[in-house]
Amino acid sequence: MAKSDDQLQRAFEPKSWNEIRTNDSWGIFKIMSEFVNGYESMARMGPCVSIFGSARTKPDSPYYKLAEEVAFKLTQSGFGIITGGGPGIMEAGNKGAKDGKGNSVGLNIDLPMEQQPNPYIDPDKSLDFDYFFVRKVIFVKYSQGFVVMPGGFGTLDELFEALTLIQTYKIGRFPIVLVGTKFWGGLIEWIKTTLLEAENNISAKDLELFKIVDSADEAVEVIEDFYLKYMLKPNF
């Protein structure tokens, strides 16, 4: 039996009411402990930018090298780097941060595949999570900007989560930078023609919540210009 089938079978096993209540109660304490640990650890990190992207990107990919360069240049502007802590683009971000002698933070998630902490995270800045939603809260709460490299479902989830929170005024606005016109162009065109023009599901001003760039210098410039424009300093 495949692992996914086995998980499905376990999910539908009959449970008594007491079992359900007990499991849920202990689950709440585990969630609370992840939040407390995350808040206490991240409060000491200083200003950081999160870099998102695929765990499957190889070190010889141009996007890996670009993410590494973005991270390095951001550290030279005084930012630490937060990633999901795994391989691929996440590894590239932490590697660039380490080379730039900036804070290199990894928010690791326990997964049955792909996710192993990369070697470029600072030993005292590696956090482990069981819950995706707790991890996403930490990303949003302690980042002064998002740099979104090419990725898959997880990257899209993190991107649209941030856009939704800003769009609905649940959090204050911060810079979101999409790197790679070739990769993101089709999605952005669909958002414009379908979501905005055809269906009127978003407002025209929502397209201003992010910028698309193709170089490390442009990515850093967007983040720096944002804080200059609004006369803010990212916790320096």
PDB file of C-alpha atoms in Angstrom:
ATOM      1  CA  MET A   1       0.000   0.000   0.000  1.00  0.00           C
ATOM      2  CA  ALA A   2       1.324   3.442  -0.915  1.00  0.00           C
ATOM      3  CA  LYS A   3       2.147   5.813   1.932  1.00  0.00           C
ATOM      4  CA  SER A   4      -0.597   8.231   0.856  1.00  0.00           C
ATOM      5  CA  ASP A   5      -3.156   5.388   0.872  1.00  0.00           C
ATOM      6  CA  ASP A   6      -1.995   4.318   4.328  1.00  0.00           C
ATOM      7  CA  GLN A   7      -2.428   7.878   5.620  1.00  0.00           C
ATOM      8  CA  LEU A   8      -5.923   8.008   4.131  1.00  0.00           C
ATOM      9  CA  GLN A   9      -6.882   4.751   5.820  1.00  0.00           C
ATOM     10  CA  ARG A  10      -5.637   6.020   9.212  1.00  0.00           C
ATOM     11  CA  ALA A  11      -7.530   9.290   8.778  1.00  0.00           C
ATOM     12  CA  PHE A  12     -10.825   7.423   8.526  1.00  0.00           C
ATOM     13  CA  GLU A  13     -10.240   5.007  11.382  1.00  0.00           C
ATOM     14  CA  PRO A  14     -13.091   5.289  13.899  1.00  0.00           C
ATOM     15  CA  LYS A  15     -12.201   7.198  17.058  1.00  0.00           C
ATOM     16  CA  SER A  16     -14.072   7.611  20.298  1.00  0.00           C
ATOM     17  CA  TRP A  17     -15.146  11.047  21.467  1.00  0.00           C
ATOM     18  CA  ASN A  18     -12.574  10.920  24.278  1.00  0.00           C
ATOM     19  CA  GLU A  19      -9.794  10.110  21.804  1.00  0.00           C
ATOM     20  CA  ILE A  20     -10.777  13.060  19.631  1.00  0.00           C
ATOM     21  CA  ARG A  21     -10.907  15.457  22.592  1.00  0.00           C
ATOM     22  CA  THR A  22      -7.583  14.240  23.989  1.00  0.00           C
ATOM     23  CA  ASN A  23      -5.768  14.492  20.657  1.00  0.00           C
ATOM     24  CA  ASP A  24      -7.132  17.978  19.990  1.00  0.00           C
ATOM     25  CA  SER A  25      -6.211  19.242  23.466  1.00  0.00           C
ATOM     26  CA  TRP A  26      -2.596  18.082  23.223  1.00  0.00           C
ATOM     27  CA  GLY A  27      -2.428  19.446  19.691  1.00  0.00           C
ATOM     28  CA  ILE A  28      -3.284  22.918  20.999  1.00  0.00           C
ATOM     29  CA  PHE A  29      -0.380  22.818  23.455  1.00  0.00           C
ATOM     30  CA  LYS A  30       1.994  21.738  20.696  1.00  0.00           C
ATOM     31  CA  ILE A  31       0.820  24.606  18.485  1.00  0.00           C
ATOM     32  CA  MET A  32       1.264  27.053  21.363  1.00  0.00           C
ATOM     33  CA  SER A  33       4.789  25.810  22.018  1.00  0.00           C
ATOM     34  CA  GLU A  34       5.757  26.344  18.362  1.00  0.00           C
ATOM     35  CA  PHE A  35       4.427  29.906  18.459  1.00  0.00           C
ATOM     36  CA  VAL A  36       6.205  30.727  21.739  1.00  0.00           C
ATOM     37  CA  ASN A  37       9.510  29.267  20.570  1.00  0.00           C
ATOM     38  CA  GLY A  38       9.216  31.057  17.222  1.00  0.00           C
ATOM     39  CA  TYR A  39       8.375  34.425  18.754  1.00  0.00           C
ATOM     40  CA  GLU A  40      11.127  34.267  21.359  1.00  0.00           C
ATOM     41  CA  SER A  41      13.766  33.163  18.860  1.00  0.00           C
ATOM     42  CA  MET A  42      12.878  35.558  16.044  1.00  0.00           C
ATOM     43  CA  ALA A  43      12.540  38.613  18.279  1.00  0.00           C
ATOM     44  CA  ARG A  44      16.343  38.582  18.610  1.00  0.00           C
ATOM     45  CA  MET A  45      17.112  38.407  14.889  1.00  0.00           C
ATOM     46  CA  GLY A  46      16.867  42.044  13.788  1.00  0.00           C
ATOM     47  CA  PRO A  47      15.627  43.164  10.336  1.00  0.00           C
ATOM     48  CA  CYS A  48      15.310  40.297   7.872  1.00  0.00           C
ATOM     49  CA  VAL A  49      14.071  39.559   4.369  1.00  0.00           C
ATOM     50  CA  SER A  50      12.536  36.191   3.516  1.00  0.00           C
ATOM     51  CA  ILE A  51      13.587  34.413   0.340  1.00  0.00           C
ATOM     52  CA  PHE A  52      11.177  31.811  -1.044  1.00  0.00           C
ATOM     53  CA  GLY A  53      11.581  29.347  -3.892  1.00  0.00           C
ATOM     54  CA  SER A  54      11.704  25.729  -4.911  1.00  0.00           C
ATOM     55  CA  ALA A  55      13.443  23.076  -2.832  1.00  0.00           C
ATOM     56  CA  ARG A  56      14.161  21.264  -6.112  1.00  0.00           C
ATOM     57  CA  THR A  57      16.343  23.941  -7.715  1.00  0.00           C
ATOM     58  CA  LYS A  58      19.857  22.608  -8.319  1.00  0.00           C
ATOM     59  CA  PRO A  59      23.073  24.507  -7.475  1.00  0.00           C
ATOM     60  CA  ASP A  60      23.933  24.852 -11.171  1.00  0.00           C
ATOM     61  CA  SER A  61      20.624  26.601 -11.926  1.00  0.00           C
ATOM     62  CA  PRO A  62      20.770  30.312 -12.802  1.00  0.00           C
ATOM     63  CA  TYR A  63      17.980  30.871 -10.259  1.00  0.00           C
ATOM     64  CA  TYR A  64      20.059  29.268  -7.492  1.00  0.00           C
ATOM     65  CA  LYS A  65      22.945  31.593  -8.279  1.00  0.00           C
ATOM     66  CA  LEU A  66      20.595  34.572  -8.485  1.00  0.00           C
ATOM     67  CA  ALA A  67      19.039  33.796  -5.104  1.00  0.00           C
ATOM     68  CA  GLU A  68      22.509  33.504  -3.607  1.00  0.00           C
ATOM     69  CA  GLU A  69      23.444  36.897  -5.048  1.00  0.00           C
ATOM     70  CA  VAL A  70      20.229  38.522  -3.830  1.00  0.00           C
ATOM     71  CA  ALA A  71      20.828  37.236  -0.313  1.00  0.00           C
ATOM     72  CA  PHE A  72      24.445  38.398  -0.291  1.00  0.00           C
ATOM     73  CA  LYS A  73      23.543  41.901  -1.464  1.00  0.00           C
ATOM     74  CA  LEU A  74      20.729  42.184   1.076  1.00  0.00           C
ATOM     75  CA  THR A  75      23.134  41.400   3.902  1.00  0.00           C
ATOM     76  CA  GLN A  76      25.358  44.224   2.662  1.00  0.00           C
ATOM     77  CA  SER A  77      22.346  46.511   3.120  1.00  0.00           C
ATOM     78  CA  GLY A  78      21.947  45.390   6.716  1.00  0.00           C
ATOM     79  CA  PHE A  79      19.292  42.685   6.380  1.00  0.00           C
ATOM     80  CA  GLY A  80      19.426  39.147   7.654  1.00  0.00           C
ATOM     81  CA  ILE A  81      17.969  36.376   5.508  1.00  0.00           C
ATOM     82  CA  ILE A  82      15.147  34.006   6.417  1.00  0.00           C
ATOM     83  CA  THR A  83      14.435  30.918   4.335  1.00  0.00           C
ATOM     84  CA  GLY A  84      12.477  27.724   4.756  1.00  0.00           C
ATOM     85  CA  GLY A  85      15.738  26.090   5.772  1.00  0.00           C
ATOM     86  CA  GLY A  86      15.786  23.342   3.163  1.00  0.00           C
ATOM     87  CA  PRO A  87      17.647  22.692  -0.109  1.00  0.00           C
ATOM     88  CA  GLY A  88      17.337  24.445  -3.469  1.00  0.00           C
ATOM     89  CA  ILE A  89      16.542  28.162  -3.423  1.00  0.00           C
ATOM     90  CA  MET A  90      16.399  28.055   0.375  1.00  0.00           C
ATOM     91  CA  GLU A  91      19.954  26.763   0.522  1.00  0.00           C
ATOM     92  CA  ALA A  92      21.056  29.434  -1.940  1.00  0.00           C
ATOM     93  CA  GLY A  93      19.532  32.162   0.243  1.00  0.00           C
ATOM     94  CA  ASN A  94      21.252  30.919   3.375  1.00  0.00           C
ATOM     95  CA  LYS A  95      24.539  30.481   1.519  1.00  0.00           C
ATOM     96  CA  GLY A  96      24.434  34.079   0.277  1.00  0.00           C
ATOM     97  CA  ALA A  97      23.641  35.305   3.786  1.00  0.00           C
ATOM     98  CA  LYS A  98      26.515  33.338   5.277  1.00  0.00           C
ATOM     99  CA  ASP A  99      28.951  34.609   2.640  1.00  0.00           C
ATOM    100  CA  GLY A 100      27.756  38.133   3.381  1.00  0.00           C
ATOM    101  CA  LYS A 101      28.246  37.602   7.125  1.00  0.00           C
ATOM    102  CA  GLY A 102      24.601  38.391   7.831  1.00  0.00           C
ATOM    103  CA  ASN A 103      22.087  36.516   9.958  1.00  0.00           C
ATOM    104  CA  SER A 104      21.179  33.261   8.210  1.00  0.00           C
ATOM    105  CA  VAL A 105      17.875  31.934   9.550  1.00  0.00           C
ATOM    106  CA  GLY A 106      16.143  28.684   8.624  1.00  0.00           C
ATOM    107  CA  LEU A 107      12.506  27.913   9.460  1.00  0.00           C
ATOM    108  CA  ASN A 108      12.455  24.181   8.840  1.00  0.00           C
ATOM    109  CA  ILE A 109       9.290  22.144   8.353  1.00  0.00           C
ATOM    110  CA  ASP A 110       9.037  18.433   9.109  1.00  0.00           C
ATOM    111  CA  LEU A 111       8.207  16.741   5.794  1.00  0.00           C
ATOM    112  CA  PRO A 112       8.415  13.130   4.620  1.00  0.00           C
ATOM    113  CA  MET A 113      10.415  14.230   1.556  1.00  0.00           C
ATOM    114  CA  GLU A 114      12.772  16.941   0.352  1.00  0.00           C
ATOM    115  CA  GLN A 115      13.139  18.925   3.555  1.00  0.00           C
ATOM    116  CA  GLN A 116      16.479  18.605   5.332  1.00  0.00           C
ATOM    117  CA  PRO A 117      18.187  21.612   6.958  1.00  0.00           C
ATOM    118  CA  ASN A 118      20.871  23.017   4.698  1.00  0.00           C
ATOM    119  CA  PRO A 119      24.418  23.559   6.039  1.00  0.00           C
ATOM    120  CA  TYR A 120      24.419  27.360   5.654  1.00  0.00           C
ATOM    121  CA  ILE A 121      21.980  28.179   8.467  1.00  0.00           C
ATOM    122  CA  ASP A 122      23.553  29.722  11.562  1.00  0.00           C
ATOM    123  CA  PRO A 123      23.554  26.988  14.241  1.00  0.00           C
ATOM    124  CA  ASP A 124      21.638  29.177  16.705  1.00  0.00           C
ATOM    125  CA  LYS A 125      19.107  30.333  14.092  1.00  0.00           C
ATOM    126  CA  SER A 126      17.562  27.055  12.964  1.00  0.00           C
ATOM    127  CA  LEU A 127      13.944  26.558  14.024  1.00  0.00           C
ATOM    128  CA  ASP A 128      11.849  23.443  13.445  1.00  0.00           C
ATOM    129  CA  PHE A 129       8.086  23.373  12.846  1.00  0.00           C
ATOM    130  CA  ASP A 130       5.462  20.683  12.463  1.00  0.00           C
ATOM    131  CA  TYR A 131       2.722  23.072  11.355  1.00  0.00           C
ATOM    132  CA  PHE A 132       2.816  24.999   8.093  1.00  0.00           C
ATOM    133  CA  PHE A 133       0.458  27.691   9.381  1.00  0.00           C
ATOM    134  CA  VAL A 134       2.659  28.464  12.418  1.00  0.00           C
ATOM    135  CA  ARG A 135       5.698  28.685  10.165  1.00  0.00           C
ATOM    136  CA  LYS A 136       3.905  31.074   7.799  1.00  0.00           C
ATOM    137  CA  VAL A 137       2.941  33.345  10.700  1.00  0.00           C
ATOM    138  CA  ILE A 138       6.607  33.574  11.699  1.00  0.00           C
ATOM    139  CA  PHE A 139       7.638  34.351   8.108  1.00  0.00           C
ATOM    140  CA  VAL A 140       5.159  37.217   7.861  1.00  0.00           C
ATOM    141  CA  LYS A 141       5.590  38.618  11.361  1.00  0.00           C
ATOM    142  CA  TYR A 142       9.382  38.849  11.278  1.00  0.00           C
ATOM    143  CA  SER A 143      10.136  39.751   7.652  1.00  0.00           C
ATOM    144  CA  GLN A 144      10.681  43.260   6.349  1.00  0.00           C
ATOM    145  CA  GLY A 145      10.225  42.020   2.781  1.00  0.00           C
ATOM    146  CA  PHE A 146       9.660  38.946   0.629  1.00  0.00           C
ATOM    147  CA  VAL A 147      11.829  37.951  -2.318  1.00  0.00           C
ATOM    148  CA  VAL A 148      10.000  35.247  -4.259  1.00  0.00           C
ATOM    149  CA  MET A 149      12.063  33.122  -6.607  1.00  0.00           C
ATOM    150  CA  PRO A 150      10.619  30.487  -8.978  1.00  0.00           C
ATOM    151  CA  GLY A 151       8.991  27.670  -7.049  1.00  0.00           C
ATOM    152  CA  GLY A 152       6.060  25.295  -6.774  1.00  0.00           C
ATOM    153  CA  PHE A 153       2.881  25.047  -4.732  1.00  0.00           C
ATOM    154  CA  GLY A 154       4.587  25.979  -1.449  1.00  0.00           C
ATOM    155  CA  THR A 155       6.109  29.120  -2.943  1.00  0.00           C
ATOM    156  CA  LEU A 156       2.770  30.143  -4.451  1.00  0.00           C
ATOM    157  CA  ASP A 157       1.071  29.504  -1.122  1.00  0.00           C
ATOM    158  CA  GLU A 158       3.492  31.793   0.711  1.00  0.00           C
ATOM    159  CA  LEU A 159       3.211  34.483  -1.970  1.00  0.00           C
ATOM    160  CA  PHE A 160      -0.585  34.592  -2.071  1.00  0.00           C
ATOM    161  CA  GLU A 161      -0.855  34.363   1.710  1.00  0.00           C
ATOM    162  CA  ALA A 162       1.209  37.544   2.020  1.00  0.00           C
ATOM    163  CA  LEU A 163      -0.689  39.316  -0.768  1.00  0.00           C
ATOM    164  CA  THR A 164      -4.036  38.423   0.814  1.00  0.00           C
ATOM    165  CA  LEU A 165      -3.010  39.666   4.255  1.00  0.00           C
ATOM    166  CA  ILE A 166      -1.817  42.984   2.819  1.00  0.00           C
ATOM    167  CA  GLN A 167      -4.830  43.339   0.495  1.00  0.00           C
ATOM    168  CA  THR A 168      -7.260  42.820   3.395  1.00  0.00           C
ATOM    169  CA  TYR A 169      -5.315  45.122   5.752  1.00  0.00           C
ATOM    170  CA  LYS A 170      -4.648  42.336   8.220  1.00  0.00           C
ATOM    171  CA  ILE A 171      -0.975  43.320   8.185  1.00  0.00           C
ATOM    172  CA  GLY A 172       0.891  46.447   7.168  1.00  0.00           C
ATOM    173  CA  ARG A 173       2.273  46.648   3.677  1.00  0.00           C
ATOM    174  CA  PHE A 174       5.828  45.497   3.003  1.00  0.00           C
ATOM    175  CA  PRO A 175       7.746  44.961  -0.252  1.00  0.00           C
ATOM    176  CA  ILE A 176       7.130  41.772  -2.239  1.00  0.00           C
ATOM    177  CA  VAL A 177       9.562  41.144  -5.092  1.00  0.00           C
ATOM    178  CA  LEU A 178       9.064  38.442  -7.725  1.00  0.00           C
ATOM    179  CA  VAL A 179      12.342  37.487  -9.388  1.00  0.00           C
ATOM    180  CA  GLY A 180      12.204  36.197 -12.969  1.00  0.00           C
ATOM    181  CA  THR A 181       9.984  37.809 -15.591  1.00  0.00           C
ATOM    182  CA  LYS A 182      10.083  34.672 -17.745  1.00  0.00           C
ATOM    183  CA  PHE A 183       8.860  32.499 -14.883  1.00  0.00           C
ATOM    184  CA  TRP A 184       6.230  34.841 -13.391  1.00  0.00           C
ATOM    185  CA  GLY A 185       5.053  36.558 -16.571  1.00  0.00           C
ATOM    186  CA  GLY A 186       2.340  34.045 -17.484  1.00  0.00           C
ATOM    187  CA  LEU A 187       0.839  34.074 -13.994  1.00  0.00           C
ATOM    188  CA  ILE A 188       0.813  37.862 -13.815  1.00  0.00           C
ATOM    189  CA  GLU A 189      -0.783  38.091 -17.260  1.00  0.00           C
ATOM    190  CA  TRP A 190      -3.537  35.707 -16.109  1.00  0.00           C
ATOM    191  CA  ILE A 191      -4.072  37.768 -12.966  1.00  0.00           C
ATOM    192  CA  LYS A 192      -4.457  40.910 -15.079  1.00  0.00           C
ATOM    193  CA  THR A 193      -6.648  39.525 -17.857  1.00  0.00           C
ATOM    194  CA  THR A 194      -8.774  37.060 -15.878  1.00  0.00           C
ATOM    195  CA  LEU A 195      -8.893  38.104 -12.228  1.00  0.00           C
ATOM    196  CA  LEU A 196      -8.949  41.844 -12.911  1.00  0.00           C
ATOM    197  CA  GLU A 197     -10.345  42.569 -16.363  1.00  0.00           C
ATOM    198  CA  ALA A 198     -12.617  39.609 -17.072  1.00  0.00           C
ATOM    199  CA  GLU A 199     -13.944  38.753 -13.610  1.00  0.00           C
ATOM    200  CA  ASN A 200     -13.277  41.902 -11.558  1.00  0.00           C
ATOM    201  CA  ASN A 201     -12.142  39.719  -8.652  1.00  0.00           C
ATOM    202  CA  ILE A 202      -9.360  42.093  -7.612  1.00  0.00           C
ATOM    203  CA  SER A 203      -8.744  45.836  -7.816  1.00  0.00           C
ATOM    204  CA  ALA A 204      -6.253  47.474 -10.160  1.00  0.00           C
ATOM    205  CA  LYS A 205      -4.334  48.785  -7.152  1.00  0.00           C
ATOM    206  CA  ASP A 206      -3.738  45.182  -6.006  1.00  0.00           C
ATOM    207  CA  LEU A 207      -1.271  44.839  -8.874  1.00  0.00           C
ATOM    208  CA  GLU A 208       0.871  47.418  -7.090  1.00  0.00           C
ATOM    209  CA  LEU A 209       1.421  45.104  -4.118  1.00  0.00           C
ATOM    210  CA  PHE A 210       4.368  43.415  -5.837  1.00  0.00           C
ATOM    211  CA  LYS A 211       7.190  44.143  -8.266  1.00  0.00           C
ATOM    212  CA  ILE A 212       8.786  41.879 -10.873  1.00  0.00           C
ATOM    213  CA  VAL A 213      12.532  42.096 -11.434  1.00  0.00           C
ATOM    214  CA  ASP A 214      15.264  40.114 -13.151  1.00  0.00           C
ATOM    215  CA  SER A 215      18.454  40.993 -11.262  1.00  0.00           C
ATOM    216  CA  ALA A 216      19.767  41.003  -7.716  1.00  0.00           C
ATOM    217  CA  ASP A 217      20.422  44.735  -7.826  1.00  0.00           C
ATOM    218  CA  GLU A 218      16.822  45.421  -8.843  1.00  0.00           C
ATOM    219  CA  ALA A 219      15.476  43.206  -6.044  1.00  0.00           C
ATOM    220  CA  VAL A 220      17.532  44.984  -3.392  1.00  0.00           C
ATOM    221  CA  GLU A 221      16.643  48.382  -4.858  1.00  0.00           C
ATOM    222  CA  VAL A 222      12.907  47.677  -4.592  1.00  0.00           C
ATOM    223  CA  ILE A 223      13.232  46.830  -0.900  1.00  0.00           C
ATOM    224  CA  GLU A 224      15.484  49.784  -0.086  1.00  0.00           C
ATOM    225  CA  ASP A 225      13.312  52.220  -2.068  1.00  0.00           C
ATOM    226  CA  PHE A 226      10.193  51.020  -0.256  1.00  0.00           C
ATOM    227  CA  TYR A 227      11.571  52.025   3.117  1.00  0.00           C
ATOM    228  CA  LEU A 228      12.953  55.302   1.776  1.00  0.00           C
ATOM    229  CA  LYS A 229       9.596  56.148   0.164  1.00  0.00           C
ATOM    230  CA  TYR A 230       7.665  55.590   3.362  1.00  0.00           C
ATOM    231  CA  MET A 231      10.433  57.155   5.477  1.00  0.00           C
ATOM    232  CA  LEU A 232      10.712  53.969   7.483  1.00  0.00           C
ATOM    233  CA  LYS A 233      13.672  52.123   8.860  1.00  0.00           C
ATOM    234  CA  PRO A 234      13.359  48.343   9.072  1.00  0.00           C
ATOM    235  CA  ASN A 235      14.147  48.055  12.791  1.00  0.00           C
ATOM    236  CA  PHE A 236      17.738  49.268  12.425  1.00  0.00           C
TER     237      PHE A 236
END
